[in-house]
GROMACS .gro file of C-alpha atoms in nm:
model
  345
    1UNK     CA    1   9.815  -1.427  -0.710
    2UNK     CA    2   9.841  -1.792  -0.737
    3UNK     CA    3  10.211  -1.899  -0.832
    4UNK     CA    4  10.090  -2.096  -1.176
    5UNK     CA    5   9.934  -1.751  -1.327
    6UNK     CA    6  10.260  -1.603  -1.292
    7UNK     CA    7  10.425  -1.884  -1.441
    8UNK     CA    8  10.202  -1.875  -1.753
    9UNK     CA    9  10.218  -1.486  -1.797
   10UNK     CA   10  10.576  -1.501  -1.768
   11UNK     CA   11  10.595  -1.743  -2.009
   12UNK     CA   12  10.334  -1.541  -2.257
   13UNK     CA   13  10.557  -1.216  -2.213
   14UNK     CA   14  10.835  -1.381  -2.311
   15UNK     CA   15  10.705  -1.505  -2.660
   16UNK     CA   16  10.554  -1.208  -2.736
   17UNK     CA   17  10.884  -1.034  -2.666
   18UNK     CA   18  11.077  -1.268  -2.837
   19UNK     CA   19  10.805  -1.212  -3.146
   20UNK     CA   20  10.755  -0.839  -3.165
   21UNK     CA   21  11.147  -0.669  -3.038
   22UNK     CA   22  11.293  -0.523  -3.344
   23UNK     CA   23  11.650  -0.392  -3.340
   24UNK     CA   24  11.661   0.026  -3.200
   25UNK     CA   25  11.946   0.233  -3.231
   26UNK     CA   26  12.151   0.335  -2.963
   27UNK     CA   27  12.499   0.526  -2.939
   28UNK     CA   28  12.824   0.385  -2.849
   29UNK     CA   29  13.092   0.550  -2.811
   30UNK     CA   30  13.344   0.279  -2.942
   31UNK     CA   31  13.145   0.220  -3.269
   32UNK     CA   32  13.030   0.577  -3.309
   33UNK     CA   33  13.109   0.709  -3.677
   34UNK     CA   34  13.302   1.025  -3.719
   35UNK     CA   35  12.914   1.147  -3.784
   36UNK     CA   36  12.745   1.245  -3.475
   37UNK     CA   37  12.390   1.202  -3.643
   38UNK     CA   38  12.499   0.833  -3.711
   39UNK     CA   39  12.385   0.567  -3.438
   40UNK     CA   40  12.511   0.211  -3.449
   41UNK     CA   41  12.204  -0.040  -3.426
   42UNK     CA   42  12.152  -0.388  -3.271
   43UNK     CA   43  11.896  -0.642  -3.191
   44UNK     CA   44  11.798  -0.574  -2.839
   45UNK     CA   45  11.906  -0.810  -2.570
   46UNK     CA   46  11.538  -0.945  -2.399
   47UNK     CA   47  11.464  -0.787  -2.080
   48UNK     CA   48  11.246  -1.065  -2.014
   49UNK     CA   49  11.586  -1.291  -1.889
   50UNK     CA   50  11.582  -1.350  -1.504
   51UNK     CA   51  11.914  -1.449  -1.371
   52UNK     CA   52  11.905  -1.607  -0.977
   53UNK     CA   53  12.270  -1.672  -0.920
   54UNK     CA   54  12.556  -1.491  -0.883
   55UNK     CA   55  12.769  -1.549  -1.194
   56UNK     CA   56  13.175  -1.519  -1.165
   57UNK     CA   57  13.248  -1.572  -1.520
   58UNK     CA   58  13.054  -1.482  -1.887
   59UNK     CA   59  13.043  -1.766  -2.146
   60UNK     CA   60  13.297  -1.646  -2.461
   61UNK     CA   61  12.979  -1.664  -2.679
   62UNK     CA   62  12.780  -1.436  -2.414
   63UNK     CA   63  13.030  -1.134  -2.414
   64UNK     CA   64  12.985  -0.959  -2.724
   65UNK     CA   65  12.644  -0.922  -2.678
   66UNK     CA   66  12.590  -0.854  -2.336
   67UNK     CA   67  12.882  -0.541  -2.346
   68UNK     CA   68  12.675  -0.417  -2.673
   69UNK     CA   69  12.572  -0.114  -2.548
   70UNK     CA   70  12.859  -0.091  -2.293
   71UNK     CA   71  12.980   0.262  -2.313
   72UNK     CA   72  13.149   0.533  -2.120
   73UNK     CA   73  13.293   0.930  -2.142
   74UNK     CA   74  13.612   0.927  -2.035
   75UNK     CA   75  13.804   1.288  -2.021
   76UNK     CA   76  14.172   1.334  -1.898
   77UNK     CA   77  14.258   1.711  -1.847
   78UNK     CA   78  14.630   1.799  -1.933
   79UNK     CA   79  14.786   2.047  -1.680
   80UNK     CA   80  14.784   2.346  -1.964
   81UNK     CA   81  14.401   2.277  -1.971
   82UNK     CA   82  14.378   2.414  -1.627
   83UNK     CA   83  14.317   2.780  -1.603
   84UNK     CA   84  14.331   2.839  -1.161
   85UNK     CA   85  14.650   2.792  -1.124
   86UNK     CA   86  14.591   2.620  -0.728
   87UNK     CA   87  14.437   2.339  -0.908
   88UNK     CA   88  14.745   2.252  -1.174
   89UNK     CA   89  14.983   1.947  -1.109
   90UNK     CA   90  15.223   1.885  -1.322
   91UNK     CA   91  15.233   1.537  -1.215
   92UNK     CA   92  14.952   1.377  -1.389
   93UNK     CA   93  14.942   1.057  -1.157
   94UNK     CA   94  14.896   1.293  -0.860
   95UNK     CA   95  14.581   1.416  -1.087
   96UNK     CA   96  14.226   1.340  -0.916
   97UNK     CA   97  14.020   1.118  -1.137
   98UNK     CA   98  13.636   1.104  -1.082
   99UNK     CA   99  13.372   0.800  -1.095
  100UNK     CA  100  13.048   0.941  -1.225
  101UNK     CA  101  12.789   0.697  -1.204
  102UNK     CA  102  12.468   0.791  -1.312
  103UNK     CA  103  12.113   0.807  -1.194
  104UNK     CA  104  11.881   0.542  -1.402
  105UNK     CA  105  11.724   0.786  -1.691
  106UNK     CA  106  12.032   1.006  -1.698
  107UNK     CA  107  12.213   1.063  -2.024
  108UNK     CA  108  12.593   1.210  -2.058
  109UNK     CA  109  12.441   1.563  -2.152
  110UNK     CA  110  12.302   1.563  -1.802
  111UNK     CA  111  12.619   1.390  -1.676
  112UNK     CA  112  12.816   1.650  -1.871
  113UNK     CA  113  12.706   1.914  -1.651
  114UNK     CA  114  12.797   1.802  -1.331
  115UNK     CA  115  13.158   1.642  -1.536
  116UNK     CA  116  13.240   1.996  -1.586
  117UNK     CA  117  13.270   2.099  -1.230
  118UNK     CA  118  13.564   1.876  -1.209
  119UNK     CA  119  13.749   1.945  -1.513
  120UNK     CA  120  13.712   2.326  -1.421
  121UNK     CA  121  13.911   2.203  -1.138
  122UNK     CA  122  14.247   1.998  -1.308
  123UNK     CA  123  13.999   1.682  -1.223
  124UNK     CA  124  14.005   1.402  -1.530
  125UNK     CA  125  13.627   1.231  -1.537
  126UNK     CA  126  13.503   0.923  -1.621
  127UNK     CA  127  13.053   0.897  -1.652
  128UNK     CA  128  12.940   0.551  -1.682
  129UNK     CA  129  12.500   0.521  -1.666
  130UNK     CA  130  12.467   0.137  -1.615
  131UNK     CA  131  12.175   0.000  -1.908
  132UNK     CA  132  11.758  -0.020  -1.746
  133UNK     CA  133  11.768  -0.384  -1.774
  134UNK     CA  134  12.081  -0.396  -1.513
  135UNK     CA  135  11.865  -0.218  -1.295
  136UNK     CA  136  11.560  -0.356  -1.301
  137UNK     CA  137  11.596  -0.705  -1.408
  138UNK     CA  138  11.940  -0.850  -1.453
  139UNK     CA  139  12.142  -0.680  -1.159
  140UNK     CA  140  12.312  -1.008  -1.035
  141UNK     CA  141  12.489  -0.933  -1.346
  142UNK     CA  142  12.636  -0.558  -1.320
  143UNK     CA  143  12.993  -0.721  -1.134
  144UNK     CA  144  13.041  -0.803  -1.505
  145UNK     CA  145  13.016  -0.465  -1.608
  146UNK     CA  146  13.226  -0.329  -1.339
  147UNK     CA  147  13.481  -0.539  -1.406
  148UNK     CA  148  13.492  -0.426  -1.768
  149UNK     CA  149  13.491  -0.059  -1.632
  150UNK     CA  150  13.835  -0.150  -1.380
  151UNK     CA  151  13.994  -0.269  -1.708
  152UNK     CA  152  13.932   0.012  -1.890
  153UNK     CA  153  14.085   0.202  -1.604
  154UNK     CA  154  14.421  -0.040  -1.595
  155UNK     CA  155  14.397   0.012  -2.004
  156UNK     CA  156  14.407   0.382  -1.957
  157UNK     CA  157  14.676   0.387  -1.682
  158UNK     CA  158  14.414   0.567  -1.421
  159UNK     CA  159  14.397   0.320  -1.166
  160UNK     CA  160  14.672   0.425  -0.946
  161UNK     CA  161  14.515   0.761  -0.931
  162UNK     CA  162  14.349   0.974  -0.647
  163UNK     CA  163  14.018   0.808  -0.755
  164UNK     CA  164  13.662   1.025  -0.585
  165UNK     CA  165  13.338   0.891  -0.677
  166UNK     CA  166  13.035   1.032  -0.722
  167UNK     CA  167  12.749   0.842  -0.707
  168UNK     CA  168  12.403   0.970  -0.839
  169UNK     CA  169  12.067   0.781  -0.653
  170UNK     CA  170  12.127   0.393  -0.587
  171UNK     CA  171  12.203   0.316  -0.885
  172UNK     CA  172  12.509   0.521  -0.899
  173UNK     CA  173  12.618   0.259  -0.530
  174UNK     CA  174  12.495  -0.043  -0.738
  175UNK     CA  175  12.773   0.059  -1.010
  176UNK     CA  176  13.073   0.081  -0.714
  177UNK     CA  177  12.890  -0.196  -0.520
  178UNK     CA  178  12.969  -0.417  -0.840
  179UNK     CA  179  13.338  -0.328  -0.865
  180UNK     CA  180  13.355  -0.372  -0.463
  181UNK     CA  181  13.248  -0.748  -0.532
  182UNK     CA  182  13.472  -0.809  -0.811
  183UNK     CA  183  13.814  -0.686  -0.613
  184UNK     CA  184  13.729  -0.876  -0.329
  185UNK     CA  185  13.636  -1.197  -0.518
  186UNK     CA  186  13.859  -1.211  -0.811
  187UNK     CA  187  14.195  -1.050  -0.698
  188UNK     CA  188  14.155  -0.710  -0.856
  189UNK     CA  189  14.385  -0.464  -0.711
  190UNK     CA  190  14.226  -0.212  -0.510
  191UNK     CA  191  14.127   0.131  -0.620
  192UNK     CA  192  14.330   0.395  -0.451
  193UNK     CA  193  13.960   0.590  -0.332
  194UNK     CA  194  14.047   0.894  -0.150
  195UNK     CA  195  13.630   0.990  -0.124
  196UNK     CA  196  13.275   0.906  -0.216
  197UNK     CA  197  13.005   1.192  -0.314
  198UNK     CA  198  12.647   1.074  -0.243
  199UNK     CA  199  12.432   1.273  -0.448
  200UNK     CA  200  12.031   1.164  -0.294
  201UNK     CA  201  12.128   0.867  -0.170
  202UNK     CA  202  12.111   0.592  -0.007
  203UNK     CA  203  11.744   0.509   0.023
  204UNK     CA  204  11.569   0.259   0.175
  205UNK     CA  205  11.489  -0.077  -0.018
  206UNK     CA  206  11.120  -0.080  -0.174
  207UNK     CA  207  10.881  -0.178   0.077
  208UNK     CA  208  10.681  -0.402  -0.240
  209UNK     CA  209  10.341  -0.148  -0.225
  210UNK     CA  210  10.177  -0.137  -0.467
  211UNK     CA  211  10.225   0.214  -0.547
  212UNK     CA  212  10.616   0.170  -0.505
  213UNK     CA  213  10.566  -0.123  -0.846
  214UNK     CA  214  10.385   0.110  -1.011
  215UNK     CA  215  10.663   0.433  -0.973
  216UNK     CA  216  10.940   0.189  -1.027
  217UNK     CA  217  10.740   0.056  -1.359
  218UNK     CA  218  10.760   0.435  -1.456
  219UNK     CA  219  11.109   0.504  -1.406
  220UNK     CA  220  11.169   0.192  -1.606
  221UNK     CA  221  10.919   0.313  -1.926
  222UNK     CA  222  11.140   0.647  -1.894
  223UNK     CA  223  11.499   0.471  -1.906
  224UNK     CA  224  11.346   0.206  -2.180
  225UNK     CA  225  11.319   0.561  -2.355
  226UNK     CA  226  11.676   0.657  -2.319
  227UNK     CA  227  11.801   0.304  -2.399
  228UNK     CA  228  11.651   0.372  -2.743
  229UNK     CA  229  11.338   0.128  -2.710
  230UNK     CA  230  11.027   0.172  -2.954
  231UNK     CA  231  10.721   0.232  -2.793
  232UNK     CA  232  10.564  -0.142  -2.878
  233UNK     CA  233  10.970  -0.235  -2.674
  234UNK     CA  234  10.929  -0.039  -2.407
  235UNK     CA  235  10.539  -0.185  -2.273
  236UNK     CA  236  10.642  -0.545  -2.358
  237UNK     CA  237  10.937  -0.459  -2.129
  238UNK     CA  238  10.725  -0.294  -1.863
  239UNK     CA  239  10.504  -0.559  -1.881
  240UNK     CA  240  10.781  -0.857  -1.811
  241UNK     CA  241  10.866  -0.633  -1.504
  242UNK     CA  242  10.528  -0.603  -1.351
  243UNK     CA  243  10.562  -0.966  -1.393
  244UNK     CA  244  10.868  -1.070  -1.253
  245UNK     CA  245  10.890  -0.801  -1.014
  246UNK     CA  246  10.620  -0.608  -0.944
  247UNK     CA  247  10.372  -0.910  -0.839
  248UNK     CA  248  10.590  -1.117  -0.694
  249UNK     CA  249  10.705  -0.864  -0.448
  250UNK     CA  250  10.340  -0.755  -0.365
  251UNK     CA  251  10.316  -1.147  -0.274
  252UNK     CA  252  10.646  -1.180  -0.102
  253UNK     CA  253  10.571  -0.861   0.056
  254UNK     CA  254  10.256  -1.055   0.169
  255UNK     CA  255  10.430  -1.302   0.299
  256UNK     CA  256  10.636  -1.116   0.517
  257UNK     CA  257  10.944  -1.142   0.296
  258UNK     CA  258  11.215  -0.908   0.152
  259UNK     CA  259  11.147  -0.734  -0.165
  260UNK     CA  260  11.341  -0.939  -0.458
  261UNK     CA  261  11.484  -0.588  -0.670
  262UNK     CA  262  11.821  -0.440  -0.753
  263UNK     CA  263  12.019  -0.727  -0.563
  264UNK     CA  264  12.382  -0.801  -0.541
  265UNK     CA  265  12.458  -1.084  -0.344
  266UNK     CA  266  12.070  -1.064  -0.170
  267UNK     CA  267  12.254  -0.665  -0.056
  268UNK     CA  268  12.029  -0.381  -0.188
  269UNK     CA  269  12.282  -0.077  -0.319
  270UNK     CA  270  12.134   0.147  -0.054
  271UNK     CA  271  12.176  -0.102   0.242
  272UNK     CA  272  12.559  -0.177   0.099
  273UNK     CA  273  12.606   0.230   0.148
  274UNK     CA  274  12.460   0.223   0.496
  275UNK     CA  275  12.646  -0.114   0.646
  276UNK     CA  276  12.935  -0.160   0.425
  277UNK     CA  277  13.076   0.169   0.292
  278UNK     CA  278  13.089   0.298   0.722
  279UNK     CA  279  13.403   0.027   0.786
  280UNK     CA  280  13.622   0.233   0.496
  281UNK     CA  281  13.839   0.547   0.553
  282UNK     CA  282  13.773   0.768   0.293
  283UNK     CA  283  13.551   1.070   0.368
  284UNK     CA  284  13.204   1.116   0.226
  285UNK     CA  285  12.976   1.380   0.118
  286UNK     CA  286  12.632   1.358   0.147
  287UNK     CA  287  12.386   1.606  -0.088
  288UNK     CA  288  12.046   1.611  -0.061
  289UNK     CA  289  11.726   1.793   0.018
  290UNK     CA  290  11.404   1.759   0.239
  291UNK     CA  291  11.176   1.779  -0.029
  292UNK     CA  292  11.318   1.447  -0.247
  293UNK     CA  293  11.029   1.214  -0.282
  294UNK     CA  294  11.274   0.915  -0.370
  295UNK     CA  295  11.484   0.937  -0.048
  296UNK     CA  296  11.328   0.998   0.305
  297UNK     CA  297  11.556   1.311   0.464
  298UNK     CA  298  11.475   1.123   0.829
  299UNK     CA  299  11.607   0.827   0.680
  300UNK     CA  300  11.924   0.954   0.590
  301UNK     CA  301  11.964   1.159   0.879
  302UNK     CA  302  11.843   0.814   1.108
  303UNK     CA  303  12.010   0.560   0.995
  304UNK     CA  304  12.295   0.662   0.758
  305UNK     CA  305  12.434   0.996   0.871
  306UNK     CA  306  12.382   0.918   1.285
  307UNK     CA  307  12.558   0.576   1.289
  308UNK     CA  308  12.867   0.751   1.064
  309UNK     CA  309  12.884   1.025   1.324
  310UNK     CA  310  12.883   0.784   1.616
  311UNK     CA  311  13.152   0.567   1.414
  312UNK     CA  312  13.403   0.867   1.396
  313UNK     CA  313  13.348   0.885   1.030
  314UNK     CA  314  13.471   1.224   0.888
  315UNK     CA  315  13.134   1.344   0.636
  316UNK     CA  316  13.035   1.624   0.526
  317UNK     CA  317  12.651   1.763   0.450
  318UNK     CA  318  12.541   1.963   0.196
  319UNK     CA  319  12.168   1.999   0.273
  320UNK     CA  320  11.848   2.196   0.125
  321UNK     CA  321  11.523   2.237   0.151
  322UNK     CA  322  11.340   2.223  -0.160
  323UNK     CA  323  11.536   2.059  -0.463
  324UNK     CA  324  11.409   1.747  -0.671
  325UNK     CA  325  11.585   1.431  -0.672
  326UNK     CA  326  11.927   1.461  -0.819
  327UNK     CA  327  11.880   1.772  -0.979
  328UNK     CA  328  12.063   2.019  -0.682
  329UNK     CA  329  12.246   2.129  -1.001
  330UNK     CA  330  11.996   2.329  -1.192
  331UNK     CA  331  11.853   2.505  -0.826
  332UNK     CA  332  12.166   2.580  -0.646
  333UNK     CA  333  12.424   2.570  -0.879
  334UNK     CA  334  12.682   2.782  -0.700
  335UNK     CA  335  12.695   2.628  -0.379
  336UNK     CA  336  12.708   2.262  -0.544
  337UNK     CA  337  13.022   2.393  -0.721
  338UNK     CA  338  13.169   2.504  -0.455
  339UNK     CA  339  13.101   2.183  -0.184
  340UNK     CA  340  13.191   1.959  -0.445
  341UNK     CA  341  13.531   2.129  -0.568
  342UNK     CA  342  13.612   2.184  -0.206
  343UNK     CA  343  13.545   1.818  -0.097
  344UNK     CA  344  13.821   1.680  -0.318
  345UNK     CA  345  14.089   1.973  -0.336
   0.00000   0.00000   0.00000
């Protein structure tokens, strides 16, 4: 597709958008009344902007609405909360603290599920889903949101704890991948990560088909849902995807060039699990099944798990044969309990 085309339905998306996107309501947990029914609203931020280059700092006047829907579940468990006694510590510092980071579409009911595992055993959680437009379109820009999420944990006196994580598809990486960028590059002090759960992940990056644009545009129509977009909201925004990223990748794909989606310093999440996360320490625990259409079993088992083994890395596997992407929880319940509680005890 010639270049100019592009160009000129970019530019027609963008007015239309800018036209027709009325405000939606959508929950945050920092402006939440005391009335669960009640929603806060706001004008939503257009998922038509396309930013290039890494950005260090926000602009004052650029804060308050790009953190507008910022908004996390944090739960500390006191030691009397505890019913096994094995898993109580009086010390609450010595108290495991886990990342959830969710899969894009998730919402904290689903996250709830998986929180409750952990607070079963004396674990304190903290479930974080990263906004669509992050994922999709603006993901230079999610350092910014994990460096709001290591100042909540400095606020809340957790980051000196035993920290696990446990990262749900790519996008759950992308979250950690952001807060790895922003400790190395603006002086954070490290989190004291004692393990990383990879729950159907990491994938390969999109090969560009065009059948790949087309189940990518879908997951995005399905998280425009849960970010509280109207319907008219939710095809402008698919349609500024299929035109900044779904066509141009079939081209650059084309042109015998790397798909341009879900980048953090030009590092797709799954390739910054595969190459990066192998030099740490910690142990890792990898859950999936052969029947996930999202992430190739071979794959995993090729390039990720093989290369860890070789390296001396100490993982553990928690495999299946027939489960759906990231949701081992509803069809083996008991076991995931049980490899998850014992990973971190």
């Amino acid at each position: 597709m010639n270049h100019r085309i592009l160009l000129t339905l970019r530019r027609q998306c963008s007015v239309s958008l800018s036209r027709n996107l009325s405000t939606c309501m959508i929950h945050s947990e920092k402006s939440a009344s005391t009335n669960p029914k009640e929603k806060s609203s706001f004008n939503v931020f257009s998922p038509g902007k396309i930013v290039h280059e890494q950005e260090e700092f926000l602009r004052d006047d650029e804060k308050e609405h790009f953190f507008r829907d910022f908004d996390y579940k944090l739960r500390t468990i006191k030691p009397d909360e505890v019913m096994n006694k094995k898993f109580r510590l009086e010390d609450t510092k010595l108290q495991p603290l886990i990342l959830i980071f969710g899969w894009a579409g998730a919402n904290h009911k689903n996250i709830e599920k998986y929180a409750k595992i952990y607070h079963e055993a004396g674990c304190s959680t903290l479930s974080y889903i990263i906004p669509s437009r992050f994922i999709f379109l603006e993901t230079i820009r999610v350092p910014h949101l994990s460096e709001r999420l290591l100042q909540e944990l400095k606020k809340h006196n957790l980051h000196e704890r035993p920290i696990y994580m446990h990262n749900f598809s790519d996008t759950g990486i992308l979250v950690y991948q952001g807060m790895d960028h922003v400790i190395k590059q603006k002086g954070f002090p490290p989190l004291n990560i004692k393990g990383h759960i990879f729950d159907s992940c990491p994938a390969p990056i999109p090969k560009g088909t065009i059948s790949q644009v087309f189940l990518f545009m879908g997951i995005y129509w399905i998280c425009c849902g849960r970010d509280g977009y109207s319907l008219w909201q939710r095809i402008i925004a698919c349609k500024i995807f299929l035109m900044e990223r779904g066509f141009i990748n079939i081209w650059r794909r084309l042109q015998g060039k790397e798909v341009n989606i879900s980048l953090i310093n030009r590092t797709w999440s799954g390739d910054f699990c595969r190459d990066e996360l192998i030099k740490s320490n910690c142990p890792e625990l990898f859950i999936y099944s052969l029947s996930d259409v999202y992430l190739p079993y071979r794959y995993l088992e090729e390039k990720v798990l093989k290369s860890r083994r070789e390296a001396g890395r100490e993982i553990y596997v928690q495999k299946w044969k027939k489960s759906p992407h990231v949701e081992h929880l509803k069809h083996h319940k008991k076991r995931l309990y049980q490899c998850s509680a014992k990973f971190y005890v």
